[in-house]
C-alpha positions as YAML, in Angstrom:
chain: A
units: angstrom
residues:
- id: 1
  name: MET
  ca: [0.38, -0.06, -0.06]
- id: 2
  name: THR
  ca: [1.39, 3.88, -0.80]
- id: 3
  name: LYS
  ca: [1.69, 5.60, 1.91]
- id: 4
  name: VAL
  ca: [0.34, 9.27, 1.57]
- id: 5
  name: ARG
  ca: [1.14, 11.66, 3.96]
- id: 6
  name: ARG
  ca: [-2.28, 13.90, 4.58]
- id: 7
  name: VAL
  ca: [-2.09, 14.93, 7.88]
- id: 8
  name: GLY
  ca: [0.09, 17.10, 10.24]
- id: 9
  name: VAL
  ca: [-0.78, 17.50, 13.39]
- id: 10
  name: ILE
  ca: [-0.57, 19.97, 15.91]
- id: 11
  name: VAL
  ca: [-0.04, 19.14, 19.64]
- id: 12
  name: PRO
  ca: [0.66, 22.28, 22.01]
- id: 13
  name: LEU
  ca: [2.12, 21.02, 25.00]
- id: 14
  name: GLY
  ca: [5.05, 18.32, 26.13]
- id: 15
  name: GLU
  ca: [2.31, 17.02, 28.19]
- id: 16
  name: GLU
  ca: [-0.59, 16.15, 26.10]
- id: 17
  name: PHE
  ca: [1.90, 14.62, 23.24]
- id: 18
  name: GLU
  ca: [2.21, 11.86, 26.18]
- id: 19
  name: TYR
  ca: [-1.17, 11.07, 25.89]
- id: 20
  name: VAL
  ca: [-1.73, 11.42, 22.08]
- id: 21
  name: ARG
  ca: [1.31, 8.94, 21.49]
- id: 22
  name: GLU
  ca: [-0.84, 6.74, 23.93]
- id: 23
  name: ALA
  ca: [-3.62, 6.27, 20.97]
- id: 24
  name: LEU
  ca: [-1.74, 7.25, 17.88]
- id: 25
  name: THR
  ca: [1.94, 6.21, 18.42]
- id: 26
  name: PRO
  ca: [5.00, 8.08, 16.47]
- id: 27
  name: SER
  ca: [7.24, 5.24, 14.61]
- id: 28
  name: ARG
  ca: [9.89, 7.29, 13.34]
- id: 29
  name: ALA
  ca: [11.66, 11.27, 13.57]
- id: 30
  name: GLU
  ca: [12.25, 13.80, 11.22]
- id: 31
  name: ILE
  ca: [14.58, 16.67, 11.09]
- id: 32
  name: VAL
  ca: [13.09, 19.75, 9.41]
- id: 33
  name: ASP
  ca: [15.03, 23.37, 8.75]
- id: 34
  name: GLY
  ca: [16.76, 22.27, 12.54]
- id: 35
  name: GLU
  ca: [12.83, 21.39, 14.23]
- id: 36
  name: GLN
  ca: [11.91, 17.72, 15.10]
- id: 37
  name: TYR
  ca: [9.09, 16.31, 13.95]
- id: 38
  name: HIS
  ca: [6.91, 12.96, 15.02]
- id: 39
  name: GLY
  ca: [5.98, 10.57, 12.39]
- id: 40
  name: PHE
  ca: [3.22, 7.85, 12.25]
- id: 41
  name: ASP
  ca: [1.17, 5.94, 10.16]
- id: 42
  name: LEU
  ca: [-2.44, 4.95, 10.68]
- id: 43
  name: PRO
  ca: [-3.76, 2.03, 11.35]
- id: 44
  name: ALA
  ca: [-5.59, 0.02, 8.11]
- id: 45
  name: SER
  ca: [-4.37, 2.96, 6.22]
- id: 46
  name: SER
  ca: [-2.62, 4.65, 3.07]
- id: 47
  name: VAL
  ca: [-2.92, 8.11, 5.40]
- id: 48
  name: THR
  ca: [1.12, 8.73, 7.16]
- id: 49
  name: GLY
  ca: [2.01, 12.00, 9.94]
- id: 50
  name: VAL
  ca: [3.41, 13.79, 11.84]
- id: 51
  name: ILE
  ca: [3.01, 15.49, 14.70]
- id: 52
  name: ARG
  ca: [5.05, 18.86, 15.86]
- id: 53
  name: VAL
  ca: [4.80, 19.03, 19.87]
- id: 54
  name: LEU
  ca: [5.61, 23.62, 20.11]
- id: 55
  name: SER
  ca: [6.25, 23.17, 23.75]
- id: 56
  name: ASP
  ca: [4.51, 26.56, 24.46]
- id: 57
  name: MET
  ca: [0.91, 27.42, 23.90]
- id: 58
  name: GLY
  ca: [0.33, 30.01, 21.60]
- id: 59
  name: GLN
  ca: [-1.04, 32.14, 18.35]
- id: 60
  name: ALA
  ca: [1.95, 32.51, 16.92]
- id: 61
  name: GLN
  ca: [3.95, 28.99, 17.13]
- id: 62
  name: ALA
  ca: [1.13, 27.78, 15.73]
- id: 63
  name: ALA
  ca: [0.52, 29.92, 12.57]
- id: 64
  name: LEU
  ca: [4.62, 29.23, 11.76]
- id: 65
  name: THR
  ca: [4.07, 25.59, 12.29]
- id: 66
  name: ALA
  ca: [1.06, 25.97, 10.20]
- id: 67
  name: ASP
  ca: [2.91, 27.13, 7.40]
- id: 68
  name: ARG
  ca: [6.09, 25.34, 7.74]
- id: 69
  name: MET
  ca: [3.36, 21.91, 7.60]
- id: 70
  name: ILE
  ca: [1.78, 23.19, 4.47]
- id: 71
  name: ASN
  ca: [4.70, 24.56, 2.36]
- id: 72
  name: ARG
  ca: [7.90, 22.55, 3.21]
- id: 73
  name: LEU
  ca: [6.30, 19.18, 4.38]
- id: 74
  name: GLY
  ca: [3.47, 19.30, 2.13]
- id: 75
  name: VAL
  ca: [0.45, 17.81, 4.08]
- id: 76
  name: SER
  ca: [-3.25, 19.08, 3.36]
- id: 77
  name: LEU
  ca: [-4.48, 18.76, 5.35]
- id: 78
  name: VAL
  ca: [-3.69, 20.11, 9.33]
- id: 79
  name: VAL
  ca: [-5.02, 18.87, 12.49]
- id: 80
  name: VAL
  ca: [-4.89, 21.63, 15.64]
- id: 81
  name: ILE
  ca: [-5.23, 19.11, 18.75]
- id: 82
  name: GLY
  ca: [-5.03, 19.16, 22.87]
- id: 83
  name: THR
  ca: [-7.19, 20.26, 25.47]
- id: 84
  name: GLY
  ca: [-10.17, 22.98, 25.64]
- id: 85
  name: ALA
  ca: [-12.25, 24.94, 27.91]
- id: 86
  name: GLY
  ca: [-15.77, 24.53, 27.80]
- id: 87
  name: LEU
  ca: [-17.44, 27.14, 27.44]
- id: 88
  name: ASP
  ca: [-21.10, 26.26, 27.38]
- id: 89
  name: GLY
  ca: [-22.86, 24.65, 29.75]
- id: 90
  name: ASP
  ca: [-23.74, 21.73, 28.15]
- id: 91
  name: VAL
  ca: [-20.33, 20.86, 27.27]
- id: 92
  name: ARG
  ca: [-19.29, 18.18, 29.74]
- id: 93
  name: LEU
  ca: [-15.44, 17.07, 31.14]
- id: 94
  name: GLY
  ca: [-14.22, 14.44, 28.29]
- id: 95
  name: ASP
  ca: [-16.15, 15.09, 25.60]
- id: 96
  name: VAL
  ca: [-14.63, 16.62, 22.45]
- id: 97
  name: ALA
  ca: [-15.87, 19.89, 20.16]
- id: 98
  name: VAL
  ca: [-14.99, 20.19, 16.82]
- id: 99
  name: ALA
  ca: [-14.68, 23.64, 15.15]
- id: 100
  name: ASP
  ca: [-16.97, 24.68, 12.91]
- id: 101
  name: GLN
  ca: [-16.00, 28.66, 13.44]
- id: 102
  name: ILE
  ca: [-12.70, 29.93, 14.79]
- id: 103
  name: GLN
  ca: [-13.33, 33.28, 16.05]
- id: 104
  name: GLU
  ca: [-9.96, 34.93, 17.48]
- id: 105
  name: HIS
  ca: [-11.75, 37.16, 20.65]
- id: 106
  name: LEU
  ca: [-9.82, 39.05, 20.80]
- id: 107
  name: ARG
  ca: [-7.90, 39.43, 18.11]
- id: 108
  name: LYS
  ca: [-8.08, 43.92, 17.40]
- id: 109
  name: ALA
  ca: [-10.08, 44.69, 20.23]
- id: 110
  name: LYS
  ca: [-9.50, 47.87, 22.24]
- id: 111
  name: VAL
  ca: [-8.62, 48.59, 25.49]
- id: 112
  name: VAL
  ca: [-11.48, 51.52, 27.53]
- id: 113
  name: PRO
  ca: [-11.84, 52.62, 30.91]
- id: 114
  name: GLY
  ca: [-14.61, 51.48, 32.67]
- id: 115
  name: GLY
  ca: [-17.18, 51.79, 32.93]
- id: 116
  name: ASP
  ca: [-17.28, 53.94, 36.13]
- id: 117
  name: GLY
  ca: [-13.90, 55.22, 35.95]
- id: 118
  name: SER
  ca: [-12.34, 52.72, 36.91]
- id: 119
  name: GLY
  ca: [-10.42, 49.62, 35.99]
- id: 120
  name: VAL
  ca: [-10.85, 48.57, 32.22]
- id: 121
  name: THR
  ca: [-12.87, 47.26, 29.86]
- id: 122
  name: PHE
  ca: [-12.75, 45.69, 25.78]
- id: 123
  name: GLU
  ca: [-14.18, 46.70, 23.31]
- id: 124
  name: ARG
  ca: [-14.72, 44.51, 20.74]
- id: 125
  name: ALA
  ca: [-13.62, 43.88, 17.25]
- id: 126
  name: ALA
  ca: [-12.04, 39.94, 16.63]
- id: 127
  name: GLU
  ca: [-11.64, 37.71, 13.86]
- id: 128
  name: SER
  ca: [-12.89, 35.14, 12.05]
- id: 129
  name: TRP
  ca: [-12.29, 32.14, 9.92]
- id: 130
  name: ARG
  ca: [-14.94, 29.78, 9.15]
- id: 131
  name: ALA
  ca: [-14.38, 25.27, 8.52]
- id: 132
  name: ASN
  ca: [-13.68, 23.62, 4.85]
- id: 133
  name: ALA
  ca: [-17.53, 22.80, 4.33]
- id: 134
  name: ARG
  ca: [-16.73, 19.59, 2.82]
- id: 135
  name: LEU
  ca: [-15.30, 18.79, 6.30]
- id: 136
  name: LEU
  ca: [-17.70, 20.00, 8.17]
- id: 137
  name: ASP
  ca: [-20.11, 18.06, 6.69]
- id: 138
  name: HIS
  ca: [-19.01, 14.94, 7.41]
- id: 139
  name: VAL
  ca: [-17.89, 15.34, 10.80]
- id: 140
  name: ARG
  ca: [-21.86, 16.11, 11.60]
- id: 141
  name: ASN
  ca: [-22.97, 13.21, 9.96]
- id: 142
  name: PHE
  ca: [-20.20, 10.98, 10.30]
- id: 143
  name: GLY
  ca: [-22.74, 9.13, 13.63]
- id: 144
  name: TRP
  ca: [-25.57, 8.22, 10.65]
- id: 145
  name: LEU
  ca: [-23.45, 6.26, 8.90]
- id: 146
  name: SER
  ca: [-23.22, 2.75, 9.26]
- id: 147
  name: SER
  ca: [-19.45, 2.40, 9.59]
- id: 148
  name: GLY
  ca: [-19.71, 5.96, 11.38]
- id: 149
  name: GLU
  ca: [-22.71, 4.80, 13.69]
- id: 150
  name: ALA
  ca: [-19.81, 1.64, 14.42]
- id: 151
  name: ALA
  ca: [-16.94, 3.48, 14.98]
- id: 152
  name: LEU
  ca: [-18.34, 5.76, 17.18]
- id: 153
  name: ALA
  ca: [-20.13, 2.86, 19.75]
- id: 154
  name: ARG
  ca: [-16.40, 1.48, 19.84]
- id: 155
  name: TRP
  ca: [-15.12, 5.14, 20.07]
- id: 156
  name: ARG
  ca: [-17.48, 6.11, 23.51]
- id: 157
  name: LYS
  ca: [-17.01, 1.87, 24.57]
- id: 158
  name: SER
  ca: [-12.76, 3.04, 25.28]
- id: 159
  name: ALA
  ca: [-13.68, 6.21, 26.74]
- id: 160
  name: ALA
  ca: [-15.90, 4.32, 29.39]
- id: 161
  name: GLY
  ca: [-12.89, 2.35, 30.92]
- id: 162
  name: ARG
  ca: [-10.30, 5.84, 31.15]
- id: 163
  name: TRP
  ca: [-12.95, 7.67, 32.82]
- id: 164
  name: PRO
  ca: [-11.07, 9.25, 36.05]
- id: 165
  name: GLY
  ca: [-13.29, 9.33, 38.30]
- id: 166
  name: GLY
  ca: [-13.27, 4.63, 38.35]
- id: 167
  name: GLY
  ca: [-15.56, 2.20, 36.84]
- id: 168
  name: ALA
  ca: [-17.34, 3.74, 33.51]
- id: 169
  name: GLY
  ca: [-18.46, 7.28, 33.78]
- id: 170
  name: PRO
  ca: [-21.67, 8.18, 34.28]
- id: 171
  name: THR
  ca: [-22.58, 9.44, 30.85]
- id: 172
  name: PRO
  ca: [-20.54, 8.56, 27.57]
- id: 173
  name: PRO
  ca: [-18.34, 11.44, 26.35]
- id: 174
  name: ARG
  ca: [-19.99, 13.62, 23.08]
- id: 175
  name: VAL
  ca: [-18.72, 15.22, 20.12]
- id: 176
  name: HIS
  ca: [-20.03, 18.77, 19.86]
- id: 177
  name: VAL
  ca: [-19.49, 21.17, 16.23]
- id: 178
  name: GLY
  ca: [-19.21, 24.67, 16.64]
- id: 179
  name: PRO
  ca: [-17.88, 27.69, 17.22]
- id: 180
  name: VAL
  ca: [-14.94, 28.02, 19.14]
- id: 181
  name: ALA
  ca: [-12.97, 31.56, 20.49]
- id: 182
  name: THR
  ca: [-9.13, 31.65, 20.70]
- id: 183
  name: GLY
  ca: [-6.14, 34.13, 21.90]
- id: 184
  name: ASP
  ca: [-3.65, 34.55, 24.03]
- id: 185
  name: VAL
  ca: [-5.16, 34.19, 27.21]
- id: 186
  name: VAL
  ca: [-5.18, 31.26, 29.37]
- id: 187
  name: VAL
  ca: [-8.96, 31.62, 31.57]
- id: 188
  name: ALA
  ca: [-9.35, 30.51, 35.32]
- id: 189
  name: ALA
  ca: [-12.22, 33.62, 35.50]
- id: 190
  name: GLY
  ca: [-16.20, 32.31, 35.62]
- id: 191
  name: THR
  ca: [-16.95, 35.74, 34.94]
- id: 192
  name: PHE
  ca: [-13.91, 36.17, 32.29]
- id: 193
  name: ALA
  ca: [-15.51, 33.19, 30.43]
- id: 194
  name: SER
  ca: [-18.99, 34.84, 30.80]
- id: 195
  name: TRP
  ca: [-17.31, 38.25, 29.06]
- id: 196
  name: ILE
  ca: [-16.02, 35.56, 25.62]
- id: 197
  name: ARG
  ca: [-19.25, 33.81, 25.75]
- id: 198
  name: GLU
  ca: [-21.73, 36.90, 24.95]
- id: 199
  name: ALA
  ca: [-20.03, 37.80, 21.82]
- id: 200
  name: ASN
  ca: [-21.35, 34.17, 20.62]
- id: 201
  name: ARG
  ca: [-23.49, 32.67, 22.88]
- id: 202
  name: LYS
  ca: [-22.47, 28.88, 20.37]
- id: 203
  name: PHE
  ca: [-20.06, 29.15, 21.51]
- id: 204
  name: VAL
  ca: [-19.11, 25.08, 22.37]
- id: 205
  name: ALA
  ca: [-15.18, 25.70, 23.61]
- id: 206
  name: LEU
  ca: [-11.90, 28.24, 24.00]
- id: 207
  name: ASP
  ca: [-8.74, 27.33, 23.07]
- id: 208
  name: MET
  ca: [-5.24, 29.24, 22.31]
- id: 209
  name: GLU
  ca: [-3.87, 27.63, 18.39]
- id: 210
  name: ALA
  ca: [-6.64, 27.82, 17.02]
- id: 211
  name: GLY
  ca: [-6.28, 31.18, 15.21]
- id: 212
  name: GLY
  ca: [-2.60, 31.19, 14.30]
- id: 213
  name: ALA
  ca: [-3.58, 27.91, 12.42]
- id: 214
  name: ALA
  ca: [-6.58, 28.84, 10.62]
- id: 215
  name: LEU
  ca: [-4.06, 31.93, 9.80]
- id: 216
  name: ALA
  ca: [-1.78, 30.19, 8.07]
- id: 217
  name: ALA
  ca: [-4.16, 27.07, 6.40]
- id: 218
  name: TYR
  ca: [-6.63, 30.76, 5.09]
- id: 219
  name: ARG
  ca: [-3.44, 32.57, 3.52]
- id: 220
  name: ASN
  ca: [-1.99, 28.96, 1.87]
- id: 221
  name: GLU
  ca: [-5.00, 28.12, 0.15]
- id: 222
  name: SER
  ca: [-3.83, 24.56, -0.52]
- id: 223
  name: ALA
  ca: [-4.74, 23.02, 2.57]
- id: 224
  name: ASP
  ca: [-8.19, 22.25, 5.49]
- id: 225
  name: LEU
  ca: [-7.47, 22.64, 8.89]
- id: 226
  name: LEU
  ca: [-9.48, 20.50, 11.65]
- id: 227
  name: VAL
  ca: [-9.62, 22.05, 15.82]
- id: 228
  name: ILE
  ca: [-10.59, 19.72, 17.52]
- id: 229
  name: ARG
  ca: [-10.48, 19.90, 21.66]
- id: 230
  name: GLY
  ca: [-10.58, 17.38, 24.42]
- id: 231
  name: ILE
  ca: [-12.76, 18.77, 27.35]
- id: 232
  name: SER
  ca: [-10.92, 19.23, 30.50]
- id: 233
  name: ASP
  ca: [-12.11, 22.28, 32.68]
- id: 234
  name: HIS
  ca: [-14.50, 25.45, 32.36]
- id: 235
  name: ALA
  ca: [-11.90, 28.25, 32.18]
- id: 236
  name: ASN
  ca: [-13.05, 28.94, 35.56]
- id: 237
  name: GLU
  ca: [-11.49, 29.38, 38.89]
- id: 238
  name: HIS
  ca: [-11.82, 24.97, 39.50]
- id: 239
  name: LYS
  ca: [-9.90, 25.06, 36.83]
- id: 240
  name: LYS
  ca: [-6.37, 24.88, 38.37]
- id: 241
  name: LYS
  ca: [-7.93, 22.00, 40.56]
- id: 242
  name: LEU
  ca: [-9.21, 19.37, 37.96]
- id: 243
  name: ASP
  ca: [-5.73, 19.83, 36.12]
- id: 244
  name: ALA
  ca: [-4.22, 18.61, 38.96]
- id: 245
  name: GLY
  ca: [-6.19, 15.78, 40.21]
- id: 246
  name: HIS
  ca: [-5.82, 12.65, 40.82]
- id: 247
  name: ASP
  ca: [-8.00, 9.60, 38.80]
- id: 248
  name: ALA
  ca: [-9.34, 6.47, 40.54]
- id: 249
  name: VAL
  ca: [-5.43, 5.67, 41.06]
- id: 250
  name: ARG
  ca: [-3.81, 8.05, 41.67]
- id: 251
  name: GLU
  ca: [-1.87, 8.47, 37.97]
- id: 252
  name: ARG
  ca: [-2.04, 12.72, 37.59]
- id: 253
  name: ASN
  ca: [-3.76, 15.54, 35.09]
- id: 254
  name: ALA
  ca: [-5.96, 12.43, 35.21]
- id: 255
  name: TRP
  ca: [-8.91, 15.42, 33.87]
- id: 256
  name: ARG
  ca: [-6.03, 16.23, 30.42]
- id: 257
  name: ARG
  ca: [-5.11, 13.13, 30.07]
- id: 258
  name: TYR
  ca: [-8.50, 11.60, 29.29]
- id: 259
  name: ALA
  ca: [-9.39, 15.00, 27.19]
- id: 260
  name: VAL
  ca: [-6.63, 14.45, 24.91]
- id: 261
  name: ARG
  ca: [-7.39, 10.54, 24.84]
- id: 262
  name: ASN
  ca: [-11.29, 11.10, 23.55]
- id: 263
  name: ALA
  ca: [-9.81, 13.39, 21.34]
- id: 264
  name: VAL
  ca: [-7.26, 11.82, 19.87]
- id: 265
  name: GLU
  ca: [-8.88, 8.49, 19.15]
- id: 266
  name: TYR
  ca: [-11.79, 10.20, 17.37]
- id: 267
  name: LEU
  ca: [-9.51, 11.97, 15.09]
- id: 268
  name: VAL
  ca: [-8.26, 8.48, 14.08]
- id: 269
  name: ILE
  ca: [-11.91, 6.84, 13.24]
- id: 270
  name: LEU
  ca: [-12.56, 9.99, 11.58]
- id: 271
  name: LEU
  ca: [-9.57, 10.12, 9.72]
- id: 272
  name: SER
  ca: [-10.17, 6.24, 8.83]
- id: 273
  name: SER
  ca: [-13.54, 6.36, 8.22]
- id: 274
  name: THR
  ca: [-14.99, 5.71, 4.83]
- id: 275
  name: GLY
  ca: [-15.64, 9.10, 2.30]
- id: 276
  name: PHE
  ca: [-13.62, 11.57, 4.17]
- id: 277
  name: PRO
  ca: [-13.46, 14.50, 2.44]
- id: 278
  name: TRP
  ca: [-9.43, 14.55, 1.32]
- id: 279
  name: ARG
  ca: [-8.37, 18.13, -0.12]
- id: 280
  name: ASP
  ca: [-6.68, 15.66, -2.78]
- id: 281
  name: GLY
  ca: [-10.72, 13.75, -4.31]
- id: 282
  name: LYS
  ca: [-8.67, 9.98, -2.99]
- id: 283
  name: ALA
  ca: [-9.71, 7.90, -0.29]
- id: 284
  name: ALA
  ca: [-7.42, 6.99, 1.90]
- id: 285
  name: GLY
  ca: [-6.38, 3.08, 0.21]
- id: 286
  name: THR
  ca: [-7.19, 3.84, -3.24]
- id: 287
  name: GLY
  ca: [-5.05, 5.16, -6.21]
- id: 288
  name: VAL
  ca: [-8.36, 6.79, -8.48]
- id: 289
  name: PRO
  ca: [-7.40, 10.28, -8.38]
- id: 290
  name: SER
  ca: [-10.89, 12.91, -8.89]
- id: 291
  name: ARG
  ca: [-11.47, 14.52, -11.89]
- id: 292
  name: VAL
  ca: [-9.83, 17.46, -11.07]
- id: 293
  name: SER
  ca: [-6.70, 15.59, -10.93]
- id: 294
  name: ALA
  ca: [-7.51, 13.69, -13.99]
- id: 295
  name: ALA
  ca: [-7.39, 17.50, -15.53]
- id: 296
  name: LEU
  ca: [-4.39, 18.54, -14.15]
- id: 297
  name: LYS
  ca: [-2.38, 15.73, -16.03]
- id: 298
  name: ILE
  ca: [-3.93, 16.25, -18.90]
- id: 299
  name: ALA
  ca: [-2.47, 19.79, -18.78]
- id: 300
  name: GLN
  ca: [0.84, 19.42, -18.66]
- id: 301
  name: SER
  ca: [0.96, 17.91, -21.94]
- id: 302
  name: VAL
  ca: [-2.13, 20.10, -23.89]
- id: 303
  name: SER
  ca: [-3.02, 23.04, -23.44]
- id: 304
  name: LEU
  ca: [-5.88, 24.37, -20.54]
- id: 305
  name: ALA
  ca: [-8.54, 24.59, -23.00]
- id: 306
  name: ASP
  ca: [-7.66, 21.16, -24.83]
- id: 307
  name: ALA
  ca: [-7.57, 19.75, -21.51]
- id: 308
  name: ALA
  ca: [-11.00, 21.15, -20.53]
- id: 309
  name: VAL
  ca: [-12.52, 19.55, -23.63]
- id: 310
  name: SER
  ca: [-11.04, 16.27, -22.98]
- id: 311
  name: LEU
  ca: [-12.82, 16.39, -19.35]
- id: 312
  name: VAL
  ca: [-15.74, 17.40, -20.22]
- id: 313
  name: SER
  ca: [-15.97, 14.77, -23.69]
- id: 314
  name: ASP
  ca: [-15.46, 12.55, -21.26]
- id: 315
  name: GLN
  ca: [-17.38, 12.77, -18.22]
- id: 316
  name: LEU
  ca: [-19.86, 12.65, -21.75]
- id: 317
  name: ALA
  ca: [-18.89, 9.28, -23.17]
- id: 318
  name: HIS
  ca: [-18.52, 7.81, -19.26]
- id: 319
  name: PRO
  ca: [-21.39, 9.29, -17.00]
- id: 320
  name: ASP
  ca: [-20.06, 7.29, -13.88]
- id: 321
  name: THR
  ca: [-16.91, 6.49, -14.15]
- id: 322
  name: GLY
  ca: [-13.90, 8.48, -13.12]
- id: 323
  name: TYR
  ca: [-9.85, 8.79, -14.75]
- id: 324
  name: GLU
  ca: [-8.42, 5.63, -14.22]
- id: 325
  name: ALA
  ca: [-4.81, 8.26, -14.84]
- id: 326
  name: ASP
  ca: [-1.82, 6.91, -12.86]
- id: 327
  name: ARG
  ca: [-1.20, 7.48, -9.29]
- id: 328
  name: PRO
  ca: [0.77, 11.69, -9.04]
- id: 329
  name: THR
  ca: [4.08, 10.78, -6.81]
- id: 330
  name: VAL
  ca: [3.83, 11.81, -3.36]
- id: 331
  name: ASP
  ca: [5.94, 13.52, -1.29]
- id: 332
  name: GLN
  ca: [7.51, 9.54, 0.63]
- id: 333
  name: TYR
  ca: [9.61, 10.14, 4.69]
- id: 334
  name: ASP
  ca: [13.65, 9.45, 3.32]
- id: 335
  name: VAL
  ca: [13.33, 8.61, 7.47]
- id: 336
  name: ASP
  ca: [17.92, 7.25, 7.39]
- id: 337
  name: GLN
  ca: [18.21, 10.76, 6.07]
- id: 338
  name: TYR
  ca: [15.64, 12.73, 7.63]
- id: 339
  name: GLU
  ca: [14.36, 14.22, 4.55]
- id: 340
  name: VAL
  ca: [11.46, 14.39, 1.91]
- id: 341
  name: ASP
  ca: [12.28, 13.40, -1.28]
- id: 342
  name: GLN
  ca: [10.72, 15.22, -3.61]
- id: 343
  name: PRO
  ca: [8.20, 14.70, -6.47]
- id: 344
  name: ASP
  ca: [9.94, 13.53, -9.98]
- id: 345
  name: ASP
  ca: [9.63, 16.01, -12.30]
- id: 346
  name: ASP
  ca: [7.88, 14.98, -14.70]
- id: 347
  name: GLN
  ca: [4.65, 14.38, -12.27]
- id: 348
  name: PRO
  ca: [2.20, 16.91, -10.89]
- id: 349
  name: ASP
  ca: [1.80, 18.38, -7.23]
- id: 350
  name: ASP
  ca: [-0.90, 16.91, -5.58]
- id: 351
  name: ASP
  ca: [-3.97, 19.04, -6.36]
- id: 352
  name: GLN
  ca: [-4.70, 22.32, -4.96]
- id: 353
  name: HIS
  ca: [-7.69, 23.10, -4.99]
- id: 354
  name: PRO
  ca: [-10.21, 26.60, -4.55]
- id: 355
  name: HIS
  ca: [-12.33, 27.00, -1.22]
- id: 356
  name: ASP
  ca: [-15.34, 25.82, -1.02]
- id: 357
  name: SER
  ca: [-16.54, 29.67, -0.63]
- id: 358
  name: ALA
  ca: [-14.11, 32.77, 0.46]
- id: 359
  name: GLY
  ca: [-13.40, 33.31, 4.32]
- id: 360
  name: ASP
  ca: [-12.88, 28.95, 4.54]
- id: 361
  name: PHE
  ca: [-9.87, 28.13, 6.36]
...
């Protein structure tokens, strides 16, 4: 099975990486531009990926890493994963939040005197990015597909066995798709969390990296972004206690481990699912390119106009079949040299599809 590198996973902290690799086992190391990446293969799939640990929270590091993953490593999907704070009352500890929109809540905000003349307050501005519509449609419908329903049942069962309270949890974790607030501020005050939520009553979670990665993906236009957060606190005064909490066998950081494991295991079943909308148009494990990919291959030897005519003619003649063109060469790991081989000169690069709509990341 030909391996195709498609995924770049951004993990903010080393502690979170310890939990990530319990579920997504790295199998090799790679150094790119002096930075360490951890390579992995998705089980029972042709998909490979790299993980980069930021070791520091915030937008700037996430933006730089996402940009390097897209432009230097050629990934078509950037995933930001780790812990997050729940902002909605229906979001419980251990649940998973998937961003359909990312709002950098303090971007371009203005600090002004408080209403009573003492203290200060913020006048909002913010900046938002919307997730790719194809990705969201797959996430939202995943549980209604026969394969997705079974995979989610196994995911919930696995999570129940790891619930920090010992034994099975009172309720299995759920997946919440909604807006995620992001900003370079650690929030451990319920009043500030409430103020953030006033900007959007549908906020499901809060993080510190998604905005940077979203900006990089938006500017590059050659990769999608998926933000998945395991809920480990509710951005209030209980955060410190939860972060230091123990589980039934006295393991520290129990809720953080539980939240990250839930998020990573959800990512694995999602990427392995039938019909996952990869940007290059190819399903995992297949060598059949999309019609757009075949048209780009034709355009190498004939004019763009001729390529368009060829594509339309073939579609009219064979409406129910795709092109059987050769699979383009893709970037492969050179594990011994810790470098990425470049595509052959006579092969096209991976497909570059425009976004579904303006403002998508």
